[in-house]
PDB file of C-alpha atoms in Angstrom:
ATOM      1  CA  UNK S   1     -11.141 -56.458  13.371  1.00 68.00           C
ATOM      2  CA  UNK S   2     -10.033 -57.288  16.880  1.00 83.00           C
ATOM      3  CA  UNK S   3     -10.039 -54.803  19.688  1.00 83.00           C
ATOM      4  CA  UNK S   4      -6.245 -55.090  19.936  1.00 84.00           C
ATOM      5  CA  UNK S   5      -5.815 -54.195  16.265  1.00 84.00           C
ATOM      6  CA  UNK S   6      -8.212 -51.272  16.682  1.00 83.00           C
ATOM      7  CA  UNK S   7      -6.223 -50.026  19.696  1.00 82.00           C
ATOM      8  CA  UNK S   8      -2.969 -50.144  17.667  1.00 80.00           C
ATOM      9  CA  UNK S   9      -4.549 -48.205  14.786  1.00 84.00           C
ATOM     10  CA  UNK S  10      -5.981 -45.602  17.165  1.00 82.00           C
ATOM     11  CA  UNK S  11      -2.639 -45.264  18.974  1.00 83.00           C
ATOM     12  CA  UNK S  12      -0.871 -44.713  15.642  1.00 82.00           C
ATOM     13  CA  UNK S  13      -3.476 -42.124  14.612  1.00 84.00           C
ATOM     14  CA  UNK S  14      -3.064 -40.378  17.952  1.00 83.00           C
ATOM     15  CA  UNK S  15       0.734 -40.332  17.523  1.00 81.00           C
ATOM     16  CA  UNK S  16       0.474 -38.895  13.978  1.00 81.00           C
ATOM     17  CA  UNK S  17      -2.045 -36.303  15.180  1.00 84.00           C
ATOM     18  CA  UNK S  18       0.163 -35.183  18.084  1.00 79.00           C
ATOM     19  CA  UNK S  19       3.215 -35.030  15.808  1.00 80.00           C
ATOM     20  CA  UNK S  20       1.307 -32.920  13.265  1.00 78.00           C
ATOM     21  CA  UNK S  21      -0.001 -30.596  15.958  1.00 77.00           C
ATOM     22  CA  UNK S  22       3.477 -30.137  17.429  1.00 75.00           C
ATOM     23  CA  UNK S  23       4.900 -29.427  13.981  1.00 76.00           C
ATOM     24  CA  UNK S  24       2.280 -26.777  13.213  1.00 73.00           C
ATOM     25  CA  UNK S  25       2.512 -25.236  16.683  1.00 73.00           C
ATOM     26  CA  UNK S  26       6.296 -24.946  16.332  1.00 72.00           C
ATOM     27  CA  UNK S  27       5.989 -23.468  12.870  1.00 68.00           C
ATOM     28  CA  UNK S  28       3.428 -20.888  13.981  1.00 70.00           C
ATOM     29  CA  UNK S  29       5.449 -19.987  17.082  1.00 66.00           C
ATOM     30  CA  UNK S  30       8.642 -19.554  15.059  1.00 63.00           C
ATOM     31  CA  UNK S  31       6.850 -17.147  12.714  1.00 62.00           C
ATOM     32  CA  UNK S  32       5.713 -15.006  15.616  1.00 59.00           C
ATOM     33  CA  UNK S  33       9.339 -14.469  16.713  1.00 58.00           C
ATOM     34  CA  UNK S  34      10.516 -13.305  13.293  1.00 57.00           C
ATOM     35  CA  UNK S  35      11.086  -9.576  13.163  1.00 59.00           C
ATOM     36  CA  UNK S  36      12.361  -7.943  10.010  1.00 59.00           C
ATOM     37  CA  UNK S  37      15.480  -5.863  10.499  1.00 57.00           C
ATOM     38  CA  UNK S  38      14.798  -2.218  11.240  1.00 59.00           C
ATOM     39  CA  UNK S  39      14.924   0.070   8.232  1.00 63.00           C
ATOM     40  CA  UNK S  40      18.254   1.783   7.670  1.00 71.00           C
ATOM     41  CA  UNK S  41      17.270   5.368   8.253  1.00 72.00           C
ATOM     42  CA  UNK S  42      20.585   6.638   6.937  1.00 80.00           C
ATOM     43  CA  UNK S  43      20.262   4.707   3.665  1.00 81.00           C
ATOM     44  CA  UNK S  44      16.835   6.302   3.176  1.00 78.00           C
ATOM     45  CA  UNK S  45      18.346   9.740   3.714  1.00 80.00           C
ATOM     46  CA  UNK S  46      21.172   9.033   1.269  1.00 84.00           C
ATOM     47  CA  UNK S  47      18.753   7.730  -1.384  1.00 83.00           C
ATOM     48  CA  UNK S  48      16.550  10.773  -1.016  1.00 80.00           C
ATOM     49  CA  UNK S  49      19.415  13.269  -1.125  1.00 83.00           C
ATOM     50  CA  UNK S  50      21.618  11.706  -3.799  1.00 86.00           C
ATOM     51  CA  UNK S  51      19.764  13.053  -6.844  1.00 88.00           C
ATOM     52  CA  UNK S  52      18.673  16.295  -5.228  1.00 90.00           C
ATOM     53  CA  UNK S  53      21.909  17.676  -3.766  1.00 90.00           C
ATOM     54  CA  UNK S  54      24.886  18.979  -5.671  1.00 92.00           C
ATOM     55  CA  UNK S  55      27.814  16.528  -5.724  1.00 91.00           C
ATOM     56  CA  UNK S  56      29.650  18.635  -3.129  1.00 94.00           C
ATOM     57  CA  UNK S  57      26.564  18.790  -0.912  1.00 92.00           C
ATOM     58  CA  UNK S  58      26.036  15.052  -1.181  1.00 92.00           C
ATOM     59  CA  UNK S  59      29.621  14.395  -0.093  1.00 92.00           C
ATOM     60  CA  UNK S  60      29.055  16.601   2.957  1.00 92.00           C
ATOM     61  CA  UNK S  61      25.856  14.714   3.813  1.00 90.00           C
ATOM     62  CA  UNK S  62      27.641  11.371   3.427  1.00 90.00           C
ATOM     63  CA  UNK S  63      30.334  12.606   5.823  1.00 91.00           C
ATOM     64  CA  UNK S  64      27.644  13.591   8.322  1.00 90.00           C
ATOM     65  CA  UNK S  65      25.990  10.189   7.994  1.00 87.00           C
ATOM     66  CA  UNK S  66      29.354   8.438   8.414  1.00 89.00           C
ATOM     67  CA  UNK S  67      29.920  10.346  11.660  1.00 89.00           C
ATOM     68  CA  UNK S  68      26.436   9.700  13.002  1.00 87.00           C
ATOM     69  CA  UNK S  69      25.903   6.041  12.063  1.00 86.00           C
ATOM     70  CA  UNK S  70      28.159   4.617  14.845  1.00 85.00           C
ATOM     71  CA  UNK S  71      26.710   7.042  17.401  1.00 84.00           C
ATOM     72  CA  UNK S  72      23.200   6.001  16.408  1.00 82.00           C
ATOM     73  CA  UNK S  73      24.099   2.298  16.725  1.00 80.00           C
ATOM     74  CA  UNK S  74      25.600   2.882  20.167  1.00 81.00           C
ATOM     75  CA  UNK S  75      22.501   4.833  21.231  1.00 79.00           C
ATOM     76  CA  UNK S  76      20.226   2.034  19.994  1.00 77.00           C
ATOM     77  CA  UNK S  77      22.158  -0.544  22.019  1.00 75.00           C
ATOM     78  CA  UNK S  78      22.296   1.616  25.144  1.00 77.00           C
ATOM     79  CA  UNK S  79      18.590   2.438  24.839  1.00 76.00           C
ATOM     80  CA  UNK S  80      17.714  -1.248  24.564  1.00 79.00           C
ATOM     81  CA  UNK S  81      19.739  -2.033  27.683  1.00 79.00           C
ATOM     82  CA  UNK S  82      18.134   0.845  29.540  1.00 78.00           C
ATOM     83  CA  UNK S  83      14.614  -0.132  28.446  1.00 82.00           C
ATOM     84  CA  UNK S  84      15.328  -3.546  29.944  1.00 85.00           C
ATOM     85  CA  UNK S  85      16.291  -1.806  33.194  1.00 85.00           C
ATOM     86  CA  UNK S  86      13.030   0.154  33.126  1.00 85.00           C
ATOM     87  CA  UNK S  87      11.050  -3.038  32.553  1.00 87.00           C
ATOM     88  CA  UNK S  88      12.899  -4.698  35.446  1.00 88.00           C
ATOM     89  CA  UNK S  89      11.932  -1.862  37.800  1.00 87.00           C
ATOM     90  CA  UNK S  90       8.307  -2.105  36.701  1.00 87.00           C
ATOM     91  CA  UNK S  91       8.162  -5.891  37.052  1.00 88.00           C
ATOM     92  CA  UNK S  92       9.927  -5.974  40.437  1.00 87.00           C
ATOM     93  CA  UNK S  93       8.013  -7.419  43.362  1.00 90.00           C
ATOM     94  CA  UNK S  94       7.779  -3.978  44.957  1.00 90.00           C
ATOM     95  CA  UNK S  95       7.920  -0.882  42.770  1.00 87.00           C
ATOM     96  CA  UNK S  96      10.968   1.336  43.420  1.00 89.00           C
ATOM     97  CA  UNK S  97      10.011   4.797  42.199  1.00 90.00           C
ATOM     98  CA  UNK S  98      13.576   6.159  42.531  1.00 91.00           C
ATOM     99  CA  UNK S  99      15.039   3.302  40.454  1.00 88.00           C
ATOM    100  CA  UNK S 100      12.341   3.778  37.833  1.00 87.00           C
ATOM    101  CA  UNK S 101      12.953   7.535  37.651  1.00 89.00           C
ATOM    102  CA  UNK S 102      16.715   6.979  37.453  1.00 89.00           C
ATOM    103  CA  UNK S 103      16.444   4.433  34.637  1.00 85.00           C
ATOM    104  CA  UNK S 104      14.039   6.682  32.740  1.00 86.00           C
ATOM    105  CA  UNK S 105      16.346   9.681  33.190  1.00 87.00           C
ATOM    106  CA  UNK S 106      19.279   7.617  31.846  1.00 85.00           C
ATOM    107  CA  UNK S 107      17.240   6.712  28.758  1.00 83.00           C
ATOM    108  CA  UNK S 108      16.352  10.355  28.183  1.00 86.00           C
ATOM    109  CA  UNK S 109      20.011  11.318  28.646  1.00 86.00           C
ATOM    110  CA  UNK S 110      21.113   8.786  26.030  1.00 83.00           C
ATOM    111  CA  UNK S 111      18.632  10.182  23.531  1.00 84.00           C
ATOM    112  CA  UNK S 112      19.551  13.769  24.371  1.00 86.00           C
ATOM    113  CA  UNK S 113      23.248  13.022  23.868  1.00 87.00           C
ATOM    114  CA  UNK S 114      22.525  11.662  20.391  1.00 83.00           C
ATOM    115  CA  UNK S 115      20.297  14.626  19.542  1.00 86.00           C
ATOM    116  CA  UNK S 116      22.985  17.066  20.697  1.00 89.00           C
ATOM    117  CA  UNK S 117      25.659  15.340  18.610  1.00 89.00           C
ATOM    118  CA  UNK S 118      23.325  15.275  15.612  1.00 88.00           C
ATOM    119  CA  UNK S 119      22.488  18.964  15.944  1.00 89.00           C
ATOM    120  CA  UNK S 120      26.133  19.976  16.378  1.00 92.00           C
ATOM    121  CA  UNK S 121      27.313  17.958  13.387  1.00 91.00           C
ATOM    122  CA  UNK S 122      24.356  18.956  11.215  1.00 89.00           C
ATOM    123  CA  UNK S 123      24.928  22.647  11.994  1.00 92.00           C
ATOM    124  CA  UNK S 124      28.536  22.298  10.828  1.00 93.00           C
ATOM    125  CA  UNK S 125      27.341  20.762   7.558  1.00 91.00           C
ATOM    126  CA  UNK S 126      24.575  23.343   7.049  1.00 91.00           C
ATOM    127  CA  UNK S 127      27.198  26.097   7.280  1.00 94.00           C
ATOM    128  CA  UNK S 128      29.066  24.519   4.373  1.00 94.00           C
ATOM    129  CA  UNK S 129      26.054  23.828   2.112  1.00 92.00           C
ATOM    130  CA  UNK S 130      24.934  26.295  -0.503  1.00 94.00           C
ATOM    131  CA  UNK S 131      21.390  27.747  -0.229  1.00 94.00           C
ATOM    132  CA  UNK S 132      19.921  25.353  -2.818  1.00 93.00           C
ATOM    133  CA  UNK S 133      21.281  22.303  -0.942  1.00 92.00           C
ATOM    134  CA  UNK S 134      20.008  23.696   2.366  1.00 92.00           C
ATOM    135  CA  UNK S 135      16.566  24.003   0.711  1.00 92.00           C
ATOM    136  CA  UNK S 136      16.704  20.290  -0.212  1.00 90.00           C
ATOM    137  CA  UNK S 137      17.558  19.412   3.389  1.00 88.00           C
ATOM    138  CA  UNK S 138      14.746  21.658   4.671  1.00 89.00           C
ATOM    139  CA  UNK S 139      12.263  19.945   2.337  1.00 88.00           C
ATOM    140  CA  UNK S 140      13.435  16.547   3.562  1.00 84.00           C
ATOM    141  CA  UNK S 141      13.001  17.567   7.198  1.00 82.00           C
ATOM    142  CA  UNK S 142       9.535  18.960   6.441  1.00 84.00           C
ATOM    143  CA  UNK S 143       8.489  15.531   5.057  1.00 80.00           C
ATOM    144  CA  UNK S 144       8.940  13.927   8.500  1.00 74.00           C
ATOM    145  CA  UNK S 145      10.846  10.797   9.459  1.00 64.00           C
ATOM    146  CA  UNK S 146      11.696   8.349   6.673  1.00 55.00           C
ATOM    147  CA  UNK S 147      10.533   4.761   6.610  1.00 58.00           C
ATOM    148  CA  UNK S 148       7.254   3.112   7.452  1.00 65.00           C
ATOM    149  CA  UNK S 149       4.959   4.701  10.019  1.00 66.00           C
ATOM    150  CA  UNK S 150       5.357   3.504  13.584  1.00 66.00           C
ATOM    151  CA  UNK S 151       3.155   0.625  14.702  1.00 71.00           C
ATOM    152  CA  UNK S 152      -0.110   1.546  16.409  1.00 74.00           C
ATOM    153  CA  UNK S 153      -0.041   1.671  20.213  1.00 74.00           C
ATOM    154  CA  UNK S 154      -1.047  -1.493  22.020  1.00 69.00           C
TER     155      UNK S 154
END
């Protein structure tokens, strides 16, 4: 075998090796960006309550969920935008404490607004539920948040 033929074979092997490595690197990188959609907290609540509440109580809970779902989606979006603002203040060349405090206060305000709306609407529903249905809701609240546990801190 001539040295020229050997060089061509080695060049082809190198090309195949680089192509394979790039393929596997791209595949591994694409898997690291995949995030499953967040669990639908409201669907979990509905599933849990459906068989336990009276039909009238379940309708009231569905009405509450229907009112809160768009508010929760808006809060999630606004929180994401505000978290980005917090990250920007932290990553800035020079740290601006006032901007950081302002962005953090906005995030807390967004969450507080959702909590206030949830409490107000839930109180209206609790007034209309019978004692047995309120007991089901109390048991659900005592169980803690639905869905998988939060990820461990980094």
